[in-house]
Each structure stands twice: as structure tokens, then as C-alpha cells.
Amino acid sequence: MNSLPSEQNPTPESGAGAVGKPRAAVVIGGNRIPFARSGGSYAYSSNQDMLTAALDGLVARFGLQGDRIGEVAAGAVLKHSRDFNLTREAVLGSALAADTPAYDVQQACATGLETVIGLSNKIKLGQIESGIAGGVDSASDAPVAVSEGLRRVLLDFSRARTTSQKLAALRKLRPADLSPDAPSTAEPRTGLSMGEHQAITTARWNITRQAQDELSLASHVRMAEAYDRGFFDDLVTPFRGVSRDSNLRPDTSLSKLGSLKPVFGRNLADEATMTAGNSTPLTDGAAVVLLGSEEYARENNLPMLANVVDAEAAAVDFVHGKEGLLMAPVYAMPRLLQRNNMTFDDFDFFEIHEAFAGTVLASLAAWEDDDFCRKQLGLPGALGTVDRSKLNVNGSSLAAGHPFAATGARIVASLAKSLAEKGSGRGLISVCAAGGQGVVAILEAR
Amino acid sequence: MEQLLHAPPRLTALYAAALARSAKPGRSREAGSLRLPTDRHRLDGVTAVPEKVREFQHLMRSPQTAFLPSGYLHIVAFPVAVSVLARPDFPLPLLGMIHLRNEVQHLRPVPTDARLSVVAGVENLRPHRSGTQVDVVVEVEAAGVPVWTGRSTYLAKGIQASSTLSAPSTPAEPGRDEGLPAFPTGEWSLSADTGRRYAAVSGDYNPIHLGVPSARLLGMKRPIAHGMYLASRMVAEAGPGEDAGFRWTVEFRTPVPLPSKILLSAQVDRSDSAKWHGAEVVAWDPRRRRAHFVGRLEALG
């Protein structure tokens, strides 16, 4: 048995809790490439191309050329098997020092936020001084796999030693095996797409079409305003001729959104309310965040936008419909607030990832529901109401689009900047993910 | 009487013979002439083929345990059951019979390499609103101990049993929306080769499941999914995750044409300690809102 590190080396860096508060992990800044709708401007850019571009933009912004960073963590949800070391390969192709270590993370749409949490914890523990967290996804350059039948034939063929064994392997090939398998957004265990799952949750919580379209409109309007006032100038670096997120519709309106036909929930008994306007499209893009200790930031004359305070992950039993697929953040939130002795009133910004407008609105409704909070969350009453004027103030995924693994770093960088601009206060992040998972986190102004 | 089989019956040969017979008109089906054979067929020393079991587990998305899945035991026993239906003195046409219902008691875990005995017979010939139905009763034993019993109900359409039999007790035609759940818990995308893939692991190459041309031979426009494929997936999806100790029934309401996408609701009853008590399953056609099958699973007390 290993003894506890704190017993061997009782320094403040060695752990939280008994010995003392760990040191701060600071968000220094972020960079992303504009997000582009799938099949558009980045149709021929790979995950590695986009992640490298996002890293190089960050390097340029903070003067990190040739620097060895403590560790780089990133990931992609739709990932080709050849990209097993995607992040390390992107680092090697970037202007960072070649001796910068890197690792890949995959937690579906929570990937980006999880990399921020993991590296922040290493910084807090004193294991690293600096880190770059992020994610990338391409729905355009998605891996297409050979069919299960062809895959088996090829594997058997490669294992065969004699000619007759090789022929026997090939004889098992059927014409249908030649059609490829494209990735889908269906949940493996239920076969329902994420949109169909959300349509059930949206209907269960009686979220109206009007409310969803209004949330979507607010996202577009706020993000367009944020671009116009230059908020994204030091958060986004143009790529492949794109300088703003291509999904952004500054001129959209409730009547335009209201004219769209529903795309999810059409098989339900209730009226279908989810459209392409109040659901995120498949998107390509990459985003990264530079994290560091206070010492690292000071020594390198780098800004300190916000502290990464704490985070919590949760998962729900969605397989047979006990809970909605994207409702896990609802369960993570009270655990995180309780541990930090906080309520919604302690926050100035709420960043709730808009996978679908229905996801955000169902989460808000659940936290306001006395009965649900008692029965499902084990609370004495409703968790509370999120002030809508503090919600996604610079727009979110409905406007920007949602390259799955990149979304977490987009949100962390934007929220950290909002906190730095305000100069005080706290921000709460909530990200839902496939597999019935969710991650929530707290950032604090410095 | 028990008739001991000396070798496993070959399903394709039984089907081919039945297909040849069905092509020849003139076999008398007059009311009152229907009588079931009373002989039961027995086959000893039956073993599962490990590769086929593995394929079956992949197809059903069930975990690869060292025990035979409930649905696979049906496959093990099926040739013996069909050998009874293919007897010259069995009064209904083997091909084109429709699988209406299945009831299984899975009593004990059956190791993949177990040597099994299978006994099959037919009973309970009775009228149905659109023909005649019959039960095929199968028992699987390991070392003389019953491990699995199954009762499959089949319908021969358009053939009327004797009027001396009791009046039809079958439920009325299921209507649209009848008892369908408000929300699905899953969707099954059944590709055109679903029937061929199940045939490859089960050996059940009944032409109505294979493709359009072979289904047309038997008067169907499109091939349909094997009932036991649907039932086995249902058990894998909503079952206890254990290797025995449960009972399940499935009623097939309307055939599932291939390819198709069907919705399903599986309501699993678990206590707070996560102990599995049972499940109710409904699968339906989302466009017509008509049930394909209804299933129920429960733990044996």
C-alpha cells in the first residue's frame, strides 16, 4: 500500500483539505477558430488541422512560441482511430515546444470542460505550472468506418497464414458488407437520436415552441452584439477565411424561427416543437484555454481573468426513460452548490450550454420545481431560479454552433473574460453530454 | 409417445420439403379433418455452437456470458420443434404460419457447453378469428433437469378448424393508439438484412424473413423480422441481466417489415436496491401508431 502523499510531503501543494487550501488555478485566456456549420468552410479541415490552428492562435496571442507548457489536454468526440494521439500530434504541429506533453480526453460534449477541470486540478496540486485545455470536432471530416462484416473479413484475412485460410476469409465477404458505416448521433443503448431524446424531455416539461424560439433568438442577438462590440476580438482567430461563427444569424427573428418545421419529436403524441432553429446544428471548430498558476502568470506577464473554483460531474439513468438523456447537469448542480456553500444568488453569470433550447429550459424548469427537487434531487425544496438576464449573456451554442468537444473551452474562455470585464463575481457553467452525463463548474473573478 | 430422433433435423431441408408440398394443390383441409399428432420428438446430446452463440450475443447486444441466452435456447430447440410441424400427419402448412405468441420460463442457467435434451410436441389446436392456431411446446433439459420451457403459438391463416371446437377466444384486432405509451425509450433501426443475419445465427432460413423475392413466394410484399429476433432483443434490452430465473412472454400484434424503424418503450421495474422484478415492453410502428409486439418479463419467485 502506498502511503498518502500528504504524509510524505506535507506541503500546501500536495493536496486539498486537511493540510490547507490548494493554490489557485487561473484562466489566463482563450482562443478558438470561428465555428462553421458542417459541410461548409471547414469541410476539408481535419480535427488535427483545426486543433493545431486553435493552439497556434493561442501561442501567438500569449507569446508562447517555443515554450514548454506543463501539459496540453484536449479531445474530439468524432475521432478517427488514426488520431489516437490527436492532442500530442497537434502540439507537435504547433509552435509550442516539442517537449510539451499532451493527452486526449473523451467525455462527449463535456470533453472541453473536463480538460479544463483536469488541468486546473493539476495546477492546484502543484504538479504543473501551466496547461492548455480544449477540444475540437469535425462533423464534416467525420471518420467513416467500414462495415462490421468487411472489418471482420479484413481482420480474419490479416490473421490468416495460408492461402486457403486467406481465401476462406475472403469468401465470407457479402456485397452488403461493402457499404460503409457513417457515425450517427444516436445513443448506442437506445437507438434514439439526441434530438429525439430531448424532444421527450421537452414534452415532459411542457416547454413551448415559443419559449424555445425566444431563447434561440436571444442567443443570436446577444452573440451578434458581442461580436459587434469586439468582445470576441481576443477570443477568436480567423481560420480559412471565416471570421465569425457561420451559424450566427444576426438578422433572425421570432417570425423567421417560428416558420421552421419541427424536426424532432414528430413521432410523439404531443405537438412537435423542436426545429433546426432551436436546436444546434452539426458544427466544425476548435477551442482552447490557457490555464496557469498565479506564479506562472506573473512571471510571464500574463493576464489573470478568473479562477477555476470547483466542478462536479453527474450521470443519470436514461436508458429506460427514468430520466432525460441531457438532464445530468440538473443533478450535478445542487451537489456543486452545496459543497461550495452557495446558491444561484451568488452568481453573476450563468453559462448553460444550449445543446437545444429545450435542454436549457427544461433544466431551469427542473431547478424551479419544488416537487422535482424534493423527489429527484433530495433537496428541501426548489433549488432556485436562474435570472434570465444573467444567462448566456454573450450568446451560446444555438448561435455559435456546437463542435462537441470544443464547446467547453469556448464557454470557459468567454465566461472568464466576462468575469474579468466585470471585475468581480462568479460564473456557473453547465454542460450536458451524451450517455446521460453532465458537468458543472464554478469560475470566480479575481 | 416419444419418438427419439437420431440426428438434429436440418431446417433448410424441412423448409424445402414444406415449400415443395405447399406448391402442390389438393391437400384436403376440410373442417373436422384437423387432428394433431400426439407424438413428441426427442433429441439428446444437443450442444450449442460457441461461435453462433457469440454472434447471437452481438446481434442482440447482450453481454458475452458463459451461459446461453434465453432466446438462444429457443434456437437450440427449434429444429426439433419444426420436425414435429413438418410431419406428414401435422395438419397445417409449416410455411406461412404466423408466430403469434411466445411464453418462456428460463429456470436455470445453462452453460454454453452443456449437453442438452430437447423434447417438442404440439397441442391445443383451436380456432382463431382468421384461421387456426396451435401451440408448440418445447422442453430443454440438462442432466435430466428441466432448464428452459417454451410455448410458441402459431396461426395458420385461412384454415378453419372444426366447428366442434370451442368458439374463438382471441382478442379483437388491435386498433390504432390502443394502449401505446406516450414516450418511447428506444428506437430500433432494423436494416434490410436483419432477417438474413438472424437466419445466419439461428439456422432459421424461413423464406418470409430473407428478402423480397423469397417473401413474395409466400404472398408477402416485403420480408418481415423473425419474431424470435424481436423477442430475444427484448429480453436482452429489458431482462434481468442474469442467466436464468425469469419468465417472459411476447405477443406479436403486427409483423415488422424489413427494413424499418420501430419505437419501443421498456418500463423496467426495479426496487430501490436495484433488484430487477420485471418489465413491460411495447414496440410500435411510429407512423401508423400500431403495436408490433407487447412483452412482459418477470422474475420467477
mmCIF file of C-alpha atoms in Angstrom, chain A residues 176-382:
data_model
loop_
_atom_site.group_PDB
_atom_site.id
_atom_site.type_symbol
_atom_site.label_atom_id
_atom_site.label_comp_id
_atom_site.label_asym_id
_atom_site.label_seq_id
_atom_site.Cartn_x
_atom_site.Cartn_y
_atom_site.Cartn_z
ATOM 1 C CA ALA A 176 -23.786 -5.600 -48.343
ATOM 2 C CA ASP A 177 -20.524 -5.515 -46.340
ATOM 3 C CA LEU A 178 -19.114 -3.004 -48.799
ATOM 4 C CA SER A 179 -21.396 -0.173 -47.716
ATOM 5 C CA PRO A 180 -19.679 1.979 -45.079
ATOM 6 C CA ASP A 181 -20.808 2.864 -41.564
ATOM 7 C CA ALA A 182 -21.137 6.608 -41.021
ATOM 8 C CA PRO A 183 -21.222 7.956 -37.467
ATOM 9 C CA SER A 184 -24.638 8.921 -36.162
ATOM 10 C CA THR A 185 -25.896 10.979 -33.267
ATOM 11 C CA ALA A 186 -27.972 8.066 -31.973
ATOM 12 C CA GLU A 187 -27.394 6.978 -28.396
ATOM 13 C CA PRO A 188 -25.884 3.488 -28.624
ATOM 14 C CA ARG A 189 -28.087 1.990 -25.932
ATOM 15 C CA THR A 190 -31.425 3.406 -27.012
ATOM 16 C CA GLY A 191 -31.085 3.991 -30.749
ATOM 17 C CA LEU A 192 -32.850 7.325 -30.287
ATOM 18 C CA SER A 193 -31.027 10.382 -31.593
ATOM 19 C CA MET A 194 -30.064 13.076 -29.114
ATOM 20 C CA GLY A 195 -32.778 15.307 -30.609
ATOM 21 C CA GLU A 196 -35.423 12.633 -30.101
ATOM 22 C CA HIS A 197 -34.286 12.164 -26.505
ATOM 23 C CA GLN A 198 -34.513 15.899 -25.909
ATOM 24 C CA ALA A 199 -37.941 16.012 -27.595
ATOM 25 C CA ILE A 200 -39.217 13.637 -24.897
ATOM 26 C CA THR A 201 -37.741 15.780 -22.110
ATOM 27 C CA THR A 202 -39.063 18.951 -23.762
ATOM 28 C CA ALA A 203 -42.561 17.472 -23.906
ATOM 29 C CA ARG A 204 -42.396 16.104 -20.344
ATOM 30 C CA TRP A 205 -41.548 19.571 -19.035
ATOM 31 C CA ASN A 206 -44.176 21.224 -21.262
ATOM 32 C CA ILE A 207 -41.621 23.561 -22.814
ATOM 33 C CA THR A 208 -43.407 25.557 -25.515
ATOM 34 C CA ARG A 209 -42.245 26.250 -29.053
ATOM 35 C CA GLN A 210 -42.480 29.971 -28.283
ATOM 36 C CA ALA A 211 -40.165 29.719 -25.261
ATOM 37 C CA GLN A 212 -37.615 27.721 -27.256
ATOM 38 C CA ASP A 213 -37.646 30.167 -30.165
ATOM 39 C CA GLU A 214 -37.271 33.109 -27.769
ATOM 40 C CA LEU A 215 -34.213 31.521 -26.158
ATOM 41 C CA SER A 216 -32.727 30.877 -29.582
ATOM 42 C CA LEU A 217 -33.378 34.444 -30.689
ATOM 43 C CA ALA A 218 -31.726 35.795 -27.529
ATOM 44 C CA SER A 219 -28.662 33.652 -28.213
ATOM 45 C CA HIS A 220 -28.260 35.008 -31.767
ATOM 46 C CA VAL A 221 -28.946 38.625 -30.789
ATOM 47 C CA ARG A 222 -26.566 38.580 -27.826
ATOM 48 C CA MET A 223 -23.766 36.881 -29.729
ATOM 49 C CA ALA A 224 -24.126 39.302 -32.659
ATOM 50 C CA GLU A 225 -23.955 42.221 -30.222
ATOM 51 C CA ALA A 226 -20.919 40.708 -28.536
ATOM 52 C CA TYR A 227 -19.146 40.411 -31.895
ATOM 53 C CA ASP A 228 -20.117 43.977 -32.762
ATOM 54 C CA ARG A 229 -18.645 45.431 -29.580
ATOM 55 C CA GLY A 230 -15.447 43.454 -30.109
ATOM 56 C CA PHE A 231 -15.950 41.012 -27.240
ATOM 57 C CA PHE A 232 -14.595 38.124 -29.306
ATOM 58 C CA ASP A 233 -11.636 40.051 -30.751
ATOM 59 C CA ASP A 234 -9.190 38.458 -28.328
ATOM 60 C CA LEU A 235 -11.035 35.133 -28.131
ATOM 61 C CA VAL A 236 -11.366 34.181 -31.807
ATOM 62 C CA THR A 237 -8.742 33.933 -34.560
ATOM 63 C CA PRO A 238 -9.997 33.777 -38.179
ATOM 64 C CA PHE A 239 -9.452 30.492 -39.989
ATOM 65 C CA ARG A 240 -9.894 29.515 -43.641
ATOM 66 C CA GLY A 241 -11.415 32.912 -44.451
ATOM 67 C CA VAL A 242 -14.032 32.699 -41.693
ATOM 68 C CA SER A 243 -14.008 35.416 -39.041
ATOM 69 C CA ARG A 244 -17.386 34.897 -37.334
ATOM 70 C CA ASP A 245 -19.283 31.739 -36.461
ATOM 71 C CA SER A 246 -21.070 30.810 -39.663
ATOM 72 C CA ASN A 247 -24.204 29.644 -37.850
ATOM 73 C CA LEU A 248 -24.762 33.109 -36.366
ATOM 74 C CA ARG A 249 -27.895 34.812 -37.766
ATOM 75 C CA PRO A 250 -27.850 38.426 -36.522
ATOM 76 C CA ASP A 251 -30.992 39.194 -38.518
ATOM 77 C CA THR A 252 -33.117 36.279 -37.368
ATOM 78 C CA SER A 253 -36.478 36.979 -35.760
ATOM 79 C CA LEU A 254 -39.223 35.205 -33.884
ATOM 80 C CA SER A 255 -41.298 35.058 -37.046
ATOM 81 C CA LYS A 256 -38.418 33.505 -39.021
ATOM 82 C CA LEU A 257 -37.746 30.994 -36.252
ATOM 83 C CA GLY A 258 -41.466 30.355 -35.953
ATOM 84 C CA SER A 259 -41.756 29.464 -39.632
ATOM 85 C CA LEU A 260 -39.407 26.470 -39.336
ATOM 86 C CA LYS A 261 -40.892 22.979 -39.393
ATOM 87 C CA PRO A 262 -40.265 20.711 -36.400
ATOM 88 C CA VAL A 263 -37.509 18.143 -36.918
ATOM 89 C CA PHE A 264 -37.567 16.228 -33.615
ATOM 90 C CA GLY A 265 -40.442 14.719 -31.674
ATOM 91 C CA ARG A 266 -42.653 14.208 -34.696
ATOM 92 C CA ASN A 267 -43.483 10.680 -33.533
ATOM 93 C CA LEU A 268 -44.673 11.759 -30.109
ATOM 94 C CA ALA A 269 -48.312 12.125 -29.171
ATOM 95 C CA ASP A 270 -47.621 15.750 -28.133
ATOM 96 C CA GLU A 271 -47.088 18.566 -30.618
ATOM 97 C CA ALA A 272 -43.552 18.663 -32.023
ATOM 98 C CA THR A 273 -41.751 21.874 -31.009
ATOM 99 C CA MET A 274 -38.070 21.359 -31.800
ATOM 100 C CA THR A 275 -36.795 22.869 -35.059
ATOM 101 C CA ALA A 276 -33.447 23.456 -36.735
ATOM 102 C CA GLY A 277 -33.729 26.971 -35.293
ATOM 103 C CA ASN A 278 -33.938 25.983 -31.643
ATOM 104 C CA SER A 279 -31.523 23.020 -31.898
ATOM 105 C CA THR A 280 -27.775 23.271 -32.507
ATOM 106 C CA PRO A 281 -26.580 22.233 -35.957
ATOM 107 C CA LEU A 282 -23.683 19.855 -36.603
ATOM 108 C CA THR A 283 -20.635 22.115 -36.462
ATOM 109 C CA ASP A 284 -16.884 22.106 -37.091
ATOM 110 C CA GLY A 285 -14.475 24.006 -34.871
ATOM 111 C CA ALA A 286 -11.815 24.042 -32.160
ATOM 112 C CA ALA A 287 -11.272 25.985 -28.939
ATOM 113 C CA VAL A 288 -8.523 26.103 -26.301
ATOM 114 C CA VAL A 289 -7.938 27.810 -22.955
ATOM 115 C CA LEU A 290 -4.630 28.749 -21.340
ATOM 116 C CA LEU A 291 -4.507 27.946 -17.630
ATOM 117 C CA GLY A 292 -1.783 28.573 -15.129
ATOM 118 C CA SER A 293 -0.776 29.132 -11.553
ATOM 119 C CA GLU A 294 -0.661 32.718 -10.308
ATOM 120 C CA GLU A 295 3.131 32.441 -10.214
ATOM 121 C CA TYR A 296 3.243 31.340 -13.851
ATOM 122 C CA ALA A 297 1.000 34.213 -14.949
ATOM 123 C CA ARG A 298 3.001 36.805 -13.005
ATOM 124 C CA GLU A 299 6.391 35.525 -14.142
ATOM 125 C CA ASN A 300 5.283 35.662 -17.765
ATOM 126 C CA ASN A 301 3.342 38.912 -17.522
ATOM 127 C CA LEU A 302 0.123 37.222 -18.481
ATOM 128 C CA PRO A 303 -3.381 38.343 -17.525
ATOM 129 C CA MET A 304 -5.437 36.514 -14.915
ATOM 130 C CA LEU A 305 -9.095 36.535 -15.922
ATOM 131 C CA ALA A 306 -10.712 34.212 -13.380
ATOM 132 C CA ASN A 307 -10.083 31.332 -11.015
ATOM 133 C CA VAL A 308 -11.356 27.827 -11.671
ATOM 134 C CA VAL A 309 -13.044 27.175 -8.327
ATOM 135 C CA ASP A 310 -14.690 23.753 -8.419
ATOM 136 C CA ALA A 311 -16.570 21.314 -10.621
ATOM 137 C CA GLU A 312 -18.907 18.347 -10.375
ATOM 138 C CA ALA A 313 -19.917 15.605 -12.813
ATOM 139 C CA ALA A 314 -23.155 13.632 -12.717
ATOM 140 C CA ALA A 315 -24.855 10.923 -14.718
ATOM 141 C CA VAL A 316 -28.489 9.828 -14.965
ATOM 142 C CA ASP A 317 -30.237 6.542 -15.679
ATOM 143 C CA PHE A 318 -31.741 7.445 -19.048
ATOM 144 C CA VAL A 319 -31.719 4.044 -20.754
ATOM 145 C CA HIS A 320 -35.308 3.137 -19.984
ATOM 146 C CA GLY A 321 -36.564 6.678 -19.732
ATOM 147 C CA LYS A 322 -36.233 7.133 -15.965
ATOM 148 C CA GLU A 323 -34.601 10.485 -16.623
ATOM 149 C CA GLY A 324 -33.929 12.570 -19.726
ATOM 150 C CA LEU A 325 -30.674 11.982 -21.594
ATOM 151 C CA LEU A 326 -29.444 15.550 -21.174
ATOM 152 C CA MET A 327 -30.637 16.174 -17.608
ATOM 153 C CA ALA A 328 -27.478 15.133 -15.716
ATOM 154 C CA PRO A 329 -26.271 18.736 -15.077
ATOM 155 C CA VAL A 330 -29.526 19.287 -13.180
ATOM 156 C CA TYR A 331 -28.319 16.635 -10.713
ATOM 157 C CA ALA A 332 -24.704 17.836 -10.591
ATOM 158 C CA MET A 333 -25.680 21.430 -9.793
ATOM 159 C CA PRO A 334 -27.036 21.095 -6.219
ATOM 160 C CA ARG A 335 -24.070 18.901 -5.264
ATOM 161 C CA LEU A 336 -21.639 21.539 -6.520
ATOM 162 C CA LEU A 337 -23.509 24.418 -4.866
ATOM 163 C CA GLN A 338 -23.821 22.583 -1.585
ATOM 164 C CA ARG A 339 -20.121 21.719 -1.435
ATOM 165 C CA ASN A 340 -19.262 25.385 -2.008
ATOM 166 C CA ASN A 341 -21.983 26.652 0.295
ATOM 167 C CA MET A 342 -23.543 28.727 -2.489
ATOM 168 C CA THR A 343 -26.912 29.334 -4.135
ATOM 169 C CA PHE A 344 -27.880 30.740 -7.545
ATOM 170 C CA ASP A 345 -27.910 34.178 -5.863
ATOM 171 C CA ASP A 346 -24.124 34.005 -5.547
ATOM 172 C CA PHE A 347 -23.639 34.149 -9.327
ATOM 173 C CA ASP A 348 -23.488 36.976 -11.830
ATOM 174 C CA PHE A 349 -23.240 34.845 -14.972
ATOM 175 C CA PHE A 350 -24.814 31.543 -15.972
ATOM 176 C CA GLU A 351 -23.420 29.665 -18.950
ATOM 177 C CA ILE A 352 -25.804 26.836 -19.724
ATOM 178 C CA HIS A 353 -24.759 25.063 -22.910
ATOM 179 C CA GLU A 354 -27.552 25.271 -25.474
ATOM 180 C CA ALA A 355 -27.467 21.809 -26.990
ATOM 181 C CA PHE A 356 -31.125 22.504 -27.644
ATOM 182 C CA ALA A 357 -33.192 25.391 -26.348
ATOM 183 C CA GLY A 358 -35.329 22.702 -24.701
ATOM 184 C CA THR A 359 -32.319 21.442 -22.719
ATOM 185 C CA VAL A 360 -31.718 24.845 -21.127
ATOM 186 C CA LEU A 361 -35.399 25.493 -20.459
ATOM 187 C CA ALA A 362 -36.029 22.018 -19.013
ATOM 188 C CA SER A 363 -33.021 22.456 -16.697
ATOM 189 C CA LEU A 364 -34.294 25.838 -15.499
ATOM 190 C CA ALA A 365 -37.795 24.395 -15.018
ATOM 191 C CA ALA A 366 -36.441 21.439 -13.052
ATOM 192 C CA TRP A 367 -34.465 23.664 -10.672
ATOM 193 C CA GLU A 368 -37.599 25.746 -10.084
ATOM 194 C CA ASP A 369 -39.817 22.724 -9.482
ATOM 195 C CA ASP A 370 -40.388 22.118 -5.792
ATOM 196 C CA ASP A 371 -41.671 18.574 -6.248
ATOM 197 C CA PHE A 372 -38.888 17.524 -8.624
ATOM 198 C CA CYS A 373 -36.175 18.989 -6.403
ATOM 199 C CA ARG A 374 -37.558 17.180 -3.368
ATOM 200 C CA LYS A 375 -38.117 13.812 -5.023
ATOM 201 C CA GLN A 376 -35.273 13.615 -7.545
ATOM 202 C CA LEU A 377 -32.583 15.840 -6.069
ATOM 203 C CA GLY A 378 -33.289 15.156 -2.393
ATOM 204 C CA LEU A 379 -33.474 18.851 -1.604
ATOM 205 C CA PRO A 380 -35.790 20.506 0.939
ATOM 206 C CA GLY A 381 -37.430 22.472 -1.904
ATOM 207 C CA ALA A 382 -36.818 24.081 -5.277
#
